[in-house]
CSV table of C-alpha atoms in Angstrom, one decimal:
chain,number,residue,atom,x,y,z
A,1,MET,CA,3.4,-8.8,20.5
A,2,THR,CA,0.9,-10.9,18.7
A,3,ASP,CA,2.3,-14.4,18.0
A,4,LEU,CA,1.1,-15.0,14.5
A,5,HIS,CA,2.3,-18.6,14.6
A,6,THR,CA,-0.6,-19.3,17.0
A,7,ILE,CA,-3.2,-17.7,14.7
A,8,ALA,CA,-5.1,-20.3,12.7
A,9,ILE,CA,-5.4,-19.3,9.0
A,10,ASP,CA,-8.9,-20.7,8.3
A,11,ASP,CA,-10.7,-21.3,5.0
A,12,GLU,CA,-12.5,-17.9,5.4
A,13,ASP,CA,-9.2,-16.1,5.7
A,14,LYS,CA,-7.7,-18.0,2.7
A,15,ALA,CA,-10.8,-17.1,0.6
A,16,LEU,CA,-10.4,-13.4,1.6
A,17,LYS,CA,-6.7,-13.4,0.6
A,18,ALA,CA,-7.5,-15.1,-2.7
A,19,LYS,CA,-10.1,-12.4,-3.3
A,20,HIS,CA,-7.5,-9.7,-2.5
A,21,ARG,CA,-4.9,-11.3,-4.8
A,22,ALA,CA,-7.4,-11.4,-7.7
A,23,MET,CA,-8.4,-7.8,-7.1
A,24,TRP,CA,-4.9,-6.5,-7.3
A,25,ALA,CA,-4.1,-8.7,-10.3
A,26,SER,CA,-7.1,-7.2,-12.2
A,27,GLY,CA,-6.8,-4.1,-14.3
A,28,ASP,CA,-3.3,-2.7,-14.8
A,29,TYR,CA,-1.8,-1.7,-11.5
A,30,PRO,CA,1.8,-1.7,-13.0
A,31,ALA,CA,0.8,1.0,-15.4
A,32,LEU,CA,-0.9,3.0,-12.6
A,33,ALA,CA,2.1,2.7,-10.3
A,34,SER,CA,4.4,4.0,-13.1
A,35,ASP,CA,2.0,6.7,-14.3
A,36,LEU,CA,1.0,8.2,-11.0
A,37,ILE,CA,2.8,7.2,-7.9
A,38,TRP,CA,6.4,6.0,-8.7
A,39,PRO,CA,8.0,8.9,-6.9
A,40,LEU,CA,6.5,7.8,-3.6
A,41,GLY,CA,8.9,4.8,-3.4
A,42,PRO,CA,12.1,6.9,-3.3
A,43,ARG,CA,10.5,9.2,-0.8
A,44,LEU,CA,9.9,6.4,1.6
A,45,VAL,CA,13.4,4.9,1.1
A,46,GLN,CA,14.8,8.3,2.0
A,47,ALA,CA,12.6,8.7,5.0
A,48,VAL,CA,13.5,5.3,6.5
A,49,ASP,CA,17.1,6.0,5.7
A,50,VAL,CA,18.0,2.8,3.8
A,51,ARG,CA,21.8,2.4,3.8
A,52,ARG,CA,24.3,0.3,1.8
A,53,GLY,CA,24.4,-3.3,3.2
A,54,ASP,CA,21.0,-3.0,5.0
A,55,ARG,CA,18.8,-6.1,4.8
A,56,VAL,CA,15.5,-4.6,3.6
A,57,LEU,CA,12.1,-6.2,3.3
A,58,ASP,CA,9.5,-4.3,1.2
A,59,VAL,CA,6.1,-5.6,2.2
A,60,ALA,CA,3.3,-5.5,-0.4
A,61,ALA,CA,6.0,-4.3,-2.8
A,62,GLY,CA,3.9,-4.3,-5.9
A,63,THR,CA,6.1,-3.6,-8.9
A,64,GLY,CA,9.0,-2.3,-6.8
A,65,ASN,CA,8.7,1.5,-6.6
A,66,ALA,CA,10.3,1.4,-3.1
A,67,ALA,CA,12.2,-1.9,-3.4
A,68,ILE,CA,14.1,-0.9,-6.5
A,69,PRO,CA,15.4,2.5,-5.1
A,70,ALA,CA,16.4,0.7,-1.9
A,71,ALA,CA,18.4,-1.8,-4.0
A,72,LEU,CA,20.1,1.0,-5.9
A,73,ARG,CA,21.3,2.4,-2.5
A,74,GLY,CA,23.2,-0.8,-2.1
A,75,ALA,CA,20.8,-2.6,0.3
A,76,ILE,CA,20.1,-6.3,0.2
A,77,VAL,CA,16.4,-6.2,-0.7
A,78,THR,CA,13.6,-8.7,-0.6
A,79,ALA,CA,10.4,-7.6,-2.3
A,80,SER,CA,7.3,-9.5,-1.1
A,81,ASP,CA,3.7,-9.3,-2.2
A,82,LEU,CA,0.4,-11.2,-1.9
A,83,THR,CA,0.0,-10.8,-5.7
A,84,PRO,CA,2.9,-12.4,-7.6
A,85,GLU,CA,1.2,-11.5,-10.8
A,86,LEU,CA,2.8,-8.1,-10.3
A,87,PHE,CA,6.3,-9.5,-10.2
A,88,GLY,CA,6.7,-9.6,-14.0
A,89,ALA,CA,6.5,-5.9,-14.2
A,90,GLY,CA,8.7,-5.6,-11.1
A,91,HIS,CA,11.4,-7.7,-12.8
A,92,ARG,CA,11.3,-5.5,-15.9
A,93,ASN,CA,11.5,-2.4,-13.8
A,94,ALA,CA,14.4,-3.7,-11.8
A,95,GLN,CA,16.3,-4.7,-15.0
A,96,GLU,CA,15.8,-1.3,-16.6
A,97,ALA,CA,17.1,0.3,-13.4
A,98,ARG,CA,20.0,-2.3,-13.1
A,99,ALA,CA,18.9,-3.2,-9.6
A,100,THR,CA,19.3,-6.6,-8.1
A,101,LEU,CA,16.7,-7.9,-5.6
A,102,GLU,CA,14.7,-11.0,-4.6
A,103,TRP,CA,11.0,-11.3,-5.2
A,104,VAL,CA,9.0,-13.5,-2.8
A,105,PRO,CA,5.2,-14.2,-2.7
A,106,ALA,CA,4.0,-13.4,0.8
A,107,ASP,CA,1.0,-12.5,2.9
A,108,ALA,CA,1.7,-9.3,4.9
A,109,GLU,CA,-0.2,-10.8,7.9
A,110,ALA,CA,1.9,-14.0,7.9
A,111,LEU,CA,5.3,-13.3,6.5
A,112,PRO,CA,7.5,-16.3,5.6
A,113,PHE,CA,10.6,-14.8,7.2
A,114,ASP,CA,12.5,-15.4,10.5
A,115,ASP,CA,12.3,-13.2,13.5
A,116,ASP,CA,14.7,-10.2,13.4
A,117,ALA,CA,15.7,-11.1,9.8
A,118,PHE,CA,15.9,-7.5,8.5
A,119,ASP,CA,17.4,-4.2,9.3
A,120,VAL,CA,14.5,-2.3,7.7
A,121,ALA,CA,10.9,-3.3,7.0
A,122,MET,CA,9.0,-0.9,4.8
A,123,SER,CA,5.8,-0.6,2.8
A,124,CYS,CA,4.7,2.0,0.2
A,125,ILE,CA,0.9,2.1,-0.1
A,126,GLY,CA,0.9,-1.6,0.4
A,127,VAL,CA,0.5,-3.0,3.9
A,128,MET,CA,-2.3,-0.6,4.4
A,129,PHE,CA,-4.5,-2.9,2.3
A,130,ALA,CA,-3.9,-6.0,4.5
A,131,PRO,CA,-7.4,-6.4,6.1
A,132,HIS,CA,-6.2,-7.1,9.7
A,133,HIS,CA,-4.1,-4.2,10.7
A,134,GLU,CA,-2.8,-5.5,14.0
A,135,ARG,CA,-1.6,-8.7,12.4
A,136,ALA,CA,0.3,-6.8,9.7
A,137,ALA,CA,1.8,-4.3,12.2
A,138,ALA,CA,2.9,-7.2,14.4
A,139,GLU,CA,4.6,-8.9,11.5
A,140,LEU,CA,6.5,-5.8,10.5
A,141,VAL,CA,7.9,-5.6,14.0
A,142,ARG,CA,8.6,-9.4,14.2
A,143,VAL,CA,10.8,-9.5,11.2
A,144,THR,CA,12.8,-6.4,12.1
A,145,ARG,CA,15.7,-6.7,14.4
A,146,PRO,CA,15.8,-4.6,17.6
A,147,GLY,CA,17.3,-1.3,16.7
A,148,GLY,CA,16.1,-1.8,13.1
A,149,ARG,CA,13.8,0.6,11.3
A,150,ILE,CA,10.2,0.5,10.1
A,151,GLY,CA,8.8,2.8,7.4
A,152,VAL,CA,5.2,2.9,6.1
A,153,LEU,CA,3.8,5.3,3.5
A,154,SER,CA,-0.1,5.3,3.3
A,155,TRP,CA,-2.9,7.4,1.9
A,156,THR,CA,-4.6,9.5,4.5
A,157,PRO,CA,-8.4,9.2,5.2
A,158,THR,CA,-8.9,12.9,4.5
A,159,GLY,CA,-6.7,13.0,1.4
A,160,PHE,CA,-7.9,12.4,-2.2
A,161,ILE,CA,-7.6,8.6,-2.2
A,162,GLY,CA,-9.1,8.3,1.2
A,163,ARG,CA,-12.1,10.3,0.0
A,164,MET,CA,-12.3,8.1,-3.1
A,165,PHE,CA,-12.7,5.0,-0.8
A,166,ALA,CA,-15.3,6.9,1.1
A,167,ALA,CA,-17.2,7.7,-2.1
A,168,MET,CA,-17.1,4.0,-3.1
A,169,LYS,CA,-18.1,2.7,0.3
A,170,PRO,CA,-21.9,2.9,-0.3
A,171,PHE,CA,-21.5,0.7,-3.4
A,172,ASN,CA,-19.1,-1.8,-1.9
A,173,ALA,CA,-19.6,-4.9,0.2
A,174,PRO,CA,-19.3,-4.5,4.0
A,175,LEU,CA,-15.9,-5.3,5.3
A,176,PRO,CA,-15.4,-8.8,6.6
A,177,ALA,CA,-15.5,-9.3,10.4
A,178,GLY,CA,-12.3,-8.1,12.0
A,179,ALA,CA,-11.1,-6.1,8.9
A,180,GLN,CA,-10.4,-2.4,9.0
A,181,PRO,CA,-10.5,0.3,6.3
A,182,ALA,CA,-7.2,0.7,4.5
A,183,PRO,CA,-7.0,4.5,4.9
A,184,LEU,CA,-6.7,4.2,8.7
A,185,TRP,CA,-3.0,3.5,8.1
A,186,GLY,CA,-2.8,7.2,7.1
A,187,ASP,CA,-4.0,8.3,10.5
A,188,GLU,CA,-1.0,8.8,12.7
A,189,GLN,CA,-2.7,7.9,16.0
A,190,HIS,CA,-4.1,4.7,14.5
A,191,VAL,CA,-0.6,3.6,13.4
A,192,ARG,CA,0.9,4.6,16.8
A,193,ASP,CA,-1.8,2.4,18.5
A,194,LEU,CA,-1.0,-0.5,16.2
A,195,PHE,CA,2.7,-0.6,17.1
A,196,GLY,CA,2.3,0.5,20.7
A,197,ASP,CA,5.3,0.4,22.9
A,198,ARG,CA,7.2,-1.9,20.5
A,199,ILE,CA,8.7,1.1,18.7
A,200,THR,CA,10.5,4.4,19.5
A,201,ASP,CA,11.9,7.4,17.6
A,202,ILE,CA,8.6,7.9,15.9
A,203,ARG,CA,8.4,10.4,13.0
A,204,ALA,CA,5.2,11.1,11.2
A,205,THR,CA,4.7,13.7,8.4
A,206,ARG,CA,1.9,14.4,5.9
A,207,GLU,CA,3.0,15.2,2.4
A,208,THR,CA,1.4,15.3,-1.1
A,209,VAL,CA,2.2,13.9,-4.5
A,210,ARG,CA,1.2,16.0,-7.5
A,211,VAL,CA,-0.8,14.1,-10.1
A,212,ASP,CA,-1.2,15.9,-13.4
A,213,ARG,CA,-2.5,13.1,-15.7
A,214,PHE,CA,-6.2,14.0,-15.5
A,215,ALA,CA,-7.8,17.1,-17.1
A,216,THR,CA,-11.3,16.2,-15.9
A,217,GLY,CA,-13.1,14.1,-13.3
A,218,GLU,CA,-14.4,11.8,-16.0
A,219,GLU,CA,-10.8,11.1,-17.2
A,220,PHE,CA,-9.9,10.1,-13.6
A,221,ARG,CA,-13.0,7.9,-13.2
A,222,ALA,CA,-12.4,6.1,-16.5
A,223,TYR,CA,-8.7,5.5,-15.7
A,224,PHE,CA,-9.3,4.1,-12.3
A,225,ALA,CA,-12.3,2.0,-13.5
A,226,SER,CA,-9.9,0.3,-16.0
A,227,HIS,CA,-6.6,0.2,-14.0
A,228,TYR,CA,-7.2,0.1,-10.2
A,229,GLY,CA,-8.2,-3.2,-8.6
A,230,PRO,CA,-10.4,-1.8,-5.8
A,231,THR,CA,-12.3,0.5,-8.2
A,232,ILE,CA,-12.7,-2.3,-10.7
A,233,ALA,CA,-14.1,-4.6,-8.0
A,234,VAL,CA,-16.7,-2.0,-7.0
A,235,CYS,CA,-17.7,-1.4,-10.6
A,236,ASN,CA,-18.1,-5.1,-11.2
A,237,ARG,CA,-20.2,-5.5,-8.1
A,238,ASN,CA,-22.7,-2.9,-9.4
A,239,ALA,CA,-22.5,-3.8,-13.1
A,240,ASP,CA,-25.9,-5.4,-13.3
A,241,ASP,CA,-27.7,-2.4,-11.8
A,242,ALA,CA,-27.7,0.5,-14.2
A,243,GLU,CA,-29.0,3.0,-11.6
A,244,ARG,CA,-26.3,2.2,-9.1
A,245,THR,CA,-23.6,2.1,-11.8
A,246,ALA,CA,-24.6,5.6,-12.9
A,247,ALA,CA,-24.6,6.8,-9.3
A,248,LEU,CA,-21.1,5.4,-8.7
A,249,ASP,CA,-19.8,6.9,-11.9
A,250,SER,CA,-21.3,10.3,-11.0
A,251,ALA,CA,-19.7,10.1,-7.5
A,252,LEU,CA,-16.2,9.3,-8.8
A,253,THR,CA,-16.4,11.9,-11.5
A,254,ALA,CA,-17.6,14.6,-9.1
A,255,LEU,CA,-14.8,13.6,-6.7
A,256,GLY,CA,-12.2,14.1,-9.5
A,257,ASP,CA,-13.6,17.4,-10.7
A,258,ALA,CA,-13.6,18.8,-7.2
A,259,ALA,CA,-9.9,17.8,-6.7
A,260,ILE,CA,-8.5,19.1,-10.0
A,261,SER,CA,-7.0,22.6,-9.8
A,262,ASP,CA,-4.7,24.1,-12.5
A,263,HIS,CA,-4.8,20.7,-14.3
A,264,ALA,CA,-3.5,18.7,-11.4
A,265,MET,CA,-4.4,17.0,-8.1
A,266,GLU,CA,-2.6,16.8,-4.8
A,267,TRP,CA,-2.9,13.4,-3.2
A,268,GLU,CA,-2.1,13.4,0.6
A,269,TYR,CA,-0.2,10.6,2.3
A,270,LEU,CA,1.4,9.9,5.7
A,271,ILE,CA,5.0,8.8,6.1
A,272,PHE,CA,5.5,7.0,9.4
A,273,THR,CA,8.9,5.8,10.5
A,274,ALA,CA,10.2,4.4,13.8
A,275,THR,CA,12.9,2.2,15.4
A,276,VAL,CA,12.1,-1.2,16.9
A,277,ARG,CA,12.8,-1.4,20.6
């Protein structure tokens, strides 16, 4: 296993994480999570079989769509995220659900928790955005006790959100050295390779969530350009170039139009669960 305590967190890495934090704090991710993907949290909690009394860590928890359902099952939940700006909405969501949990600012690649501290470590469309996949996977294993469970839900490369990132790629900055594309976490073999022989009892299934908010591709584009950090970042990067902005807008609109059928989209994701050896 990678010993992250021997990895130097240099100024370049700090700058990258600061950029990621600002990106996810931009727009209105809490509204997007509530509007579009809230059901994915309970689905992950079910898949990883959270039980009463389990010590659960939700990595890159956002506004709590997995952490809160886990707490409602009677688990002792810690919700962590690189972007604590999201915690205000998370607190409100927890209060409305009458759920009790702890919120801790944390980098998925260098978690501030002891070895074997949790019975379950999970992440719902969160850890996939940590730039260094091997570090993030190693941390999930490190903080989970032997015999404990890991569960990760991620967008697939070939599903709608994976295709959206592919559409934005020509307009985006190159990935930093050592970073990998987020949708790779939705590729079963990639995730198997990340965890290697440190896990057993692997289960991987592809499912979809139905999104019926957008009637047209233009509605989808406008919503993501105002709500979703990664899309906002790409739009801002091209804002001074009218031709590239128009091309980006056209690509996202066409993507949305092609995906809408009967006034809805189906967004594919991978659920990957396993037991730590």
